[in-house]
Coordinates of C-alpha atoms in Angstrom, one line a residue:
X27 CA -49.4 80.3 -22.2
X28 CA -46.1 81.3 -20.8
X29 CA -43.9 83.0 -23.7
X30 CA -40.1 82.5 -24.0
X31 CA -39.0 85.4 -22.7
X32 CA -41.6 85.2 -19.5
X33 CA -39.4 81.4 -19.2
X34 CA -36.4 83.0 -19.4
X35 CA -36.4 85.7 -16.8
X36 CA -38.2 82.7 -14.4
X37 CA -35.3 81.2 -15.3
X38 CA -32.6 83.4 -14.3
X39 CA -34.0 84.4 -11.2
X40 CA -34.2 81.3 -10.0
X41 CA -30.0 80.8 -11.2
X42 CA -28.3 81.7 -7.8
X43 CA -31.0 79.2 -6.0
X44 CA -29.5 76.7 -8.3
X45 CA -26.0 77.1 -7.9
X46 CA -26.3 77.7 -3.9
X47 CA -27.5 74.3 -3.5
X48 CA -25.7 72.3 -5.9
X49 CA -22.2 74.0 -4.7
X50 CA -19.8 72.2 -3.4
X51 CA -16.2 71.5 -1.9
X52 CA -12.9 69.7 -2.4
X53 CA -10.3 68.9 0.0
X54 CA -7.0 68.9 -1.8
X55 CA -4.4 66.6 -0.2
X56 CA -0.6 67.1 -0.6
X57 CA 2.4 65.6 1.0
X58 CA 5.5 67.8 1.0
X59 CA 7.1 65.3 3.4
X60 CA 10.2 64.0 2.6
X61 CA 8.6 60.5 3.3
X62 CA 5.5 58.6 3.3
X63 CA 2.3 59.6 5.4
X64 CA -1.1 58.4 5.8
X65 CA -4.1 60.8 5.6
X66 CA -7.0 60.0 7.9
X67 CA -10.3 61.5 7.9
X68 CA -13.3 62.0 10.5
X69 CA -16.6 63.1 9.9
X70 CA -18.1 65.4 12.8
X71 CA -21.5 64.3 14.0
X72 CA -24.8 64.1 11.8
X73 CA -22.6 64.7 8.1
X74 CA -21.5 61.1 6.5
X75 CA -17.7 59.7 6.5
X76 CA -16.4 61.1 3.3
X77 CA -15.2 58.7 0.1
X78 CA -12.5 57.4 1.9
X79 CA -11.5 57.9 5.8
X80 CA -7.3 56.7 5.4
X81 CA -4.4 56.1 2.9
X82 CA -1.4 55.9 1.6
X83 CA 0.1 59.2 0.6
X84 CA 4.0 59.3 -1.0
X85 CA 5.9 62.3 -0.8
X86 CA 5.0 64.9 -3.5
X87 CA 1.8 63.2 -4.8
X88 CA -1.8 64.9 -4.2
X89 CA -5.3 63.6 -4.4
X90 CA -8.5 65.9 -4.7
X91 CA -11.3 64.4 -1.9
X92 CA -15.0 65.8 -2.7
X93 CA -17.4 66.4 -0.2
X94 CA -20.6 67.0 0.0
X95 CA -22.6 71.1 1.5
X96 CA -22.9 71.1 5.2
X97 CA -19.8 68.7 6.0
X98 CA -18.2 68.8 8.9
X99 CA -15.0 67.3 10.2
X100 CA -11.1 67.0 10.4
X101 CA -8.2 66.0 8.3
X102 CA -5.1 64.9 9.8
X103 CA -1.9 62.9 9.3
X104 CA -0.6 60.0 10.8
X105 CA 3.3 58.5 10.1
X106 CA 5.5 55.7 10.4
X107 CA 2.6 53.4 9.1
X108 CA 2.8 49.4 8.6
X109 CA -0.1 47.7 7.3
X110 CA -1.1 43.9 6.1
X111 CA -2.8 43.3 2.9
X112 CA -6.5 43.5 4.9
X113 CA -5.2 47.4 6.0
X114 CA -4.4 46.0 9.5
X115 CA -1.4 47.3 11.5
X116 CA -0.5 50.4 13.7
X117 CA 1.1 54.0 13.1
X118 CA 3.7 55.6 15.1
X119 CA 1.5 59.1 15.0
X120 CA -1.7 59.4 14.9
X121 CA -2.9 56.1 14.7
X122 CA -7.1 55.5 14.3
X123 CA -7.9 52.0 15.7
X124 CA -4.6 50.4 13.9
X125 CA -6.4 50.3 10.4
X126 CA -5.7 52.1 7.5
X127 CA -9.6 53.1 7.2
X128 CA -10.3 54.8 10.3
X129 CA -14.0 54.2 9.5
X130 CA -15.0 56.7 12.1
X131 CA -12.3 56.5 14.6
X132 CA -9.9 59.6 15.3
X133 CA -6.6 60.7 15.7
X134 CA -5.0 59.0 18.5
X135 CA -2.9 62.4 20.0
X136 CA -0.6 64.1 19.2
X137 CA -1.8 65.2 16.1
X138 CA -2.0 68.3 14.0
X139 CA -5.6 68.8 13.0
X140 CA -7.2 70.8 10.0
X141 CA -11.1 71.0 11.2
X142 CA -14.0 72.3 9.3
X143 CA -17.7 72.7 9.0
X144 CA -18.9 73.4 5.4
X145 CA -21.7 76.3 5.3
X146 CA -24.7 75.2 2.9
X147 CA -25.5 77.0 0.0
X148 CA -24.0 80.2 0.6
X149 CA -22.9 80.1 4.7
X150 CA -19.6 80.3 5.4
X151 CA -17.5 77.7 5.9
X152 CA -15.9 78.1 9.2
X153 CA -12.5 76.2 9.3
X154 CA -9.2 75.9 11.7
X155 CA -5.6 74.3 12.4
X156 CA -5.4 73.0 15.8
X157 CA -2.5 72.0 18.2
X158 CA -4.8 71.5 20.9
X159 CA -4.2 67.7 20.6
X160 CA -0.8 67.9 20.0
X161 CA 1.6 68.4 17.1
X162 CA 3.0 65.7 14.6
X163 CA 3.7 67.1 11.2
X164 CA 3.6 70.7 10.1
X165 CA 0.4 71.6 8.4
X166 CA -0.9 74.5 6.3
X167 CA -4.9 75.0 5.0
X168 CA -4.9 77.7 2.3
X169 CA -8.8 77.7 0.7
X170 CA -9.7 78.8 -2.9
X171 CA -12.0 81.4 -2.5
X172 CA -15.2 81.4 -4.5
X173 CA -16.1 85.7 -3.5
X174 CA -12.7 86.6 -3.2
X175 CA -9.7 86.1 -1.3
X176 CA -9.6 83.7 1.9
X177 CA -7.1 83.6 4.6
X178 CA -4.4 80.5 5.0
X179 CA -4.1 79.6 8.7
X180 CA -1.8 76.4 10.0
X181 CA 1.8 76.0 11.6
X182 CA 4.6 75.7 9.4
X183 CA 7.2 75.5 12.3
X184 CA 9.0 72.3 12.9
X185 CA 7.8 72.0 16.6
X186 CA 9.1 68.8 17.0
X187 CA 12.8 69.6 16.6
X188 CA 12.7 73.5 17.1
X189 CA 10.7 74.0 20.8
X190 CA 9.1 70.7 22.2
X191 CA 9.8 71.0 25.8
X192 CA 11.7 67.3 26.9
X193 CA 8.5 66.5 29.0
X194 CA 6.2 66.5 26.0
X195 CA 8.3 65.1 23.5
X196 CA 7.3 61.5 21.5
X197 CA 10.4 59.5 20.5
X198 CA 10.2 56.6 17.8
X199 CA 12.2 55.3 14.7
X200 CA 10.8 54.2 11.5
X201 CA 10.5 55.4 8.2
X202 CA 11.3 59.3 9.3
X203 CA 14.7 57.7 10.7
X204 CA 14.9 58.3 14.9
X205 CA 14.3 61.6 17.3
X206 CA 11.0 63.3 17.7
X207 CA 8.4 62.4 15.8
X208 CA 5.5 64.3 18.1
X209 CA 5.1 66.4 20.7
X210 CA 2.0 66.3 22.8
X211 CA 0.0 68.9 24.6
X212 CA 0.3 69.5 28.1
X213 CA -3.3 68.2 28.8
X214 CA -2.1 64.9 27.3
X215 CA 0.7 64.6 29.4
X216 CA 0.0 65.7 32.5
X217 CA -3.9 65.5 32.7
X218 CA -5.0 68.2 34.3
X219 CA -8.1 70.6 34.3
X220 CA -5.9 73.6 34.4
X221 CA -4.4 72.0 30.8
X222 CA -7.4 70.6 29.9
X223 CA -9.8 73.2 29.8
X224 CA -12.3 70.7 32.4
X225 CA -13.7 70.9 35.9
X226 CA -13.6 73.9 37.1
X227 CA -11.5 75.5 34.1
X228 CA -14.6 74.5 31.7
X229 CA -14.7 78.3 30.3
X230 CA -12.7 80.9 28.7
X231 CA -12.7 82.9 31.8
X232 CA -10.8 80.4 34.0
X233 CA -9.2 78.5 31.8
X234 CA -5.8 80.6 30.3
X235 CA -3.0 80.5 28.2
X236 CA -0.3 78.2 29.9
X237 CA 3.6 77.9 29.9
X238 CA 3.6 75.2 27.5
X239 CA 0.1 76.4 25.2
X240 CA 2.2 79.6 24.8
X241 CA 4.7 77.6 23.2
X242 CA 2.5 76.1 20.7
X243 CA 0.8 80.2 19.9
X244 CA 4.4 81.4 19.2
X245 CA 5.2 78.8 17.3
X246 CA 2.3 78.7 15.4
X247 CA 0.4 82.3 16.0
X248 CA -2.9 81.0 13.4
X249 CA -3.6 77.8 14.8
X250 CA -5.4 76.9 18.1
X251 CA -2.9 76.4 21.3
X252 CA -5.5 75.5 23.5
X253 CA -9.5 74.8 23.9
X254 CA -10.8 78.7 24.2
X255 CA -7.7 80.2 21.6
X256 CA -10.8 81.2 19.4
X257 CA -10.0 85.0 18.3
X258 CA -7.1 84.4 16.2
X259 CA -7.5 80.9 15.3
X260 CA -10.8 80.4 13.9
X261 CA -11.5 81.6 9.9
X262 CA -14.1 81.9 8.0
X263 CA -14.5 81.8 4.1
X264 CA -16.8 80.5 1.2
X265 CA -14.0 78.1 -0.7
X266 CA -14.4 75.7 -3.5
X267 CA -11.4 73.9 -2.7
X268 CA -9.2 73.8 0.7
X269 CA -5.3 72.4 -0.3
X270 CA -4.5 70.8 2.7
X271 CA -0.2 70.5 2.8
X272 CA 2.0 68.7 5.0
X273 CA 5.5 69.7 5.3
X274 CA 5.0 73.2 3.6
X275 CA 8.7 74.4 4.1
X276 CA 10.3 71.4 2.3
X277 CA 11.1 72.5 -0.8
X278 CA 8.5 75.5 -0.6
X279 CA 4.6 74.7 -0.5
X280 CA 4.2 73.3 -3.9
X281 CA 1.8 71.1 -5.5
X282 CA 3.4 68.4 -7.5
X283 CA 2.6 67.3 -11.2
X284 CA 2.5 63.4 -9.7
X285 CA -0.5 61.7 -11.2
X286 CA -2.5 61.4 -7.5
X287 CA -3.0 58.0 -6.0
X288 CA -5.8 56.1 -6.1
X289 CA -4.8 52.6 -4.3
X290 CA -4.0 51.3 -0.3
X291 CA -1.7 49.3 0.8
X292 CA -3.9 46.3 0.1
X293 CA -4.5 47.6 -3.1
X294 CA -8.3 48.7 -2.9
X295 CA -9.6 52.0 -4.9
X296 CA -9.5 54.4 -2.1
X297 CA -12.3 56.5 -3.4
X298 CA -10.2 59.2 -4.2
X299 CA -10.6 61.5 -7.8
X300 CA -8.2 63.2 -9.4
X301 CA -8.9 67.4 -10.6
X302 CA -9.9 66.4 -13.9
X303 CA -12.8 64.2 -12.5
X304 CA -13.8 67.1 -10.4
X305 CA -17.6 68.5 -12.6
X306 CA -17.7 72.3 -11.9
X307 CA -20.5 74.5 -12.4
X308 CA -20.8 76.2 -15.4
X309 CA -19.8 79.4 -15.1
X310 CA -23.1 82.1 -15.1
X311 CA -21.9 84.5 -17.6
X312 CA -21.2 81.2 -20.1
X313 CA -24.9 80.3 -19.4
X314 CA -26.5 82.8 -19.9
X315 CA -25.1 83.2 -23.7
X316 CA -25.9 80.2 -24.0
X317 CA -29.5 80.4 -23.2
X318 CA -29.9 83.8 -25.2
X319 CA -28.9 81.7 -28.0
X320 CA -31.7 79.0 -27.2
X321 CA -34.3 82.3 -27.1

């Protein structure tokens, strides 16, 4: 018969196992804005969409999105929203399909992108900000390291009103008054191989930085400025929670004490949590004084 002690040393070997497959991630969501946007999410292929795939966000409220080991995707932002009361209706930038659930539809360039993929158990989770669709809002990804410190990569310039070259500007009203509102990459504006990283540029060897991808890397030196920026733009870490913030620079990057928000436009639960819903593992140390006590 196995004795306690035999139990317990079973036990604790088998402790990191445990915890390496039950981690997991949170994606926490703040708008420093000075006016309303509308967080979309899209899962990459092969991982599921995650609790909720669009909504409303008001300036200086937060929401905590879990996920689940392995994900994969990209966050963005898109502004200048209307919807109905069935989530129907358009956005100025970064529209997906005209709903306010993009239900696996993307970003609809130019957009600034935070894009991810999760490492199970205890991979790496390899994560970047890119401009290589174009630029809306400024964005900044700074993960919670579980081993130790983790680097923060994004753009916190305002490209659209310090350096967007006249050709690749986006002008529109709305909510964020007139101006700029995005400025897109020289692949989406002029369509060309040399920009876009096809045909005969399909490889880092051909394909280059250009006049206008330069303007992106010096305005944003961590994020990606075109297809093949890979050495300084990609990062990797082991995180238990990513904040995701637009608009760092107004007002400093802060998280505020706004209770997050849990409903659309048409009033559904989102499928959002707040951080006191969020069940963390118990910490190992605490565990294992608690199961000397038991034995």
């Amino acid at each position: 018969m196995m004795t306690s002690r035999m139990f317990l040393s079973q036990f604790i070997v088998l402790i990191p196992f445990f915890f390496s497959c039950s981690y997991s991630t949170t994606f926490t969501i703040t708008n420093n804005c000075p006016h309303t946007i509308w967080p979309g999410t899209l899962a990459g292929a092969g991982t599921p969409q995650l609790g909720t795939t669009g909504f409303r966000l008001d300036f200086g409220q937060s929401v905590k999105i879990p996920t689940t080991p392995g994900w994969s995707g990209r966050i963005w932002a898109r502004t200048g929203c209307i919807f109905d009361e069935l989530g129907v209706g358009k956005c100025q930038t970064g529209d997906c399909g005209g709903r306010l659930e993009c239900d696996g539809i993307g970003a609809t360039p130019p957009t600034s992108l935070f894009e991810i993929t999760l490492g199970a158990g205890n991979e790496k989770d390899f994560y970047d900000v890119s401009m290589v669709d174009g630029y809306n809002l400024p964005l900044i990804a700074a993960p919670s390291g579980v081993y130790g410190a983790c680097n923060a990569t994004g753009c916190a310039s305002d490209i659209n009103n310090m350096g967007c070259p006249k050709e690749l500007q986006v002008v529109g009203g709305g909510e964020e008054g007139g101006g700029v509102v995005a400025c897109k990459s020289a692949c989406e504006a002029f369509r060309l191989d040399e920009y876009c990283c096809s045909g005969e540029f399909a490889n880092p060897t051909t394909c280059q930085p250009s006049f206008y991808s330069t303007i992106f890397k010096r305005a944003c030196p961590r994020a990606y400025s075109y297809a093949f920026d890979d050495g300084t733009s990609t990062f990797t870490c082991k995180a238990n929670d990513y904040g995701i913030v637009f608009c760092p620079g107004v007002n400093g990057m802060r998280k505020s004490d706004t209770t997050p928000t849990r409903e659309q436009s048409n009033g559904e639960d989102a499928g959002m949590v707040s951080s006191s819903s969020i069940l963390l593992p118990l910490p190992l140390p605490i565990l294992l004084l608690t199961l000397n006590f038991f034995f």
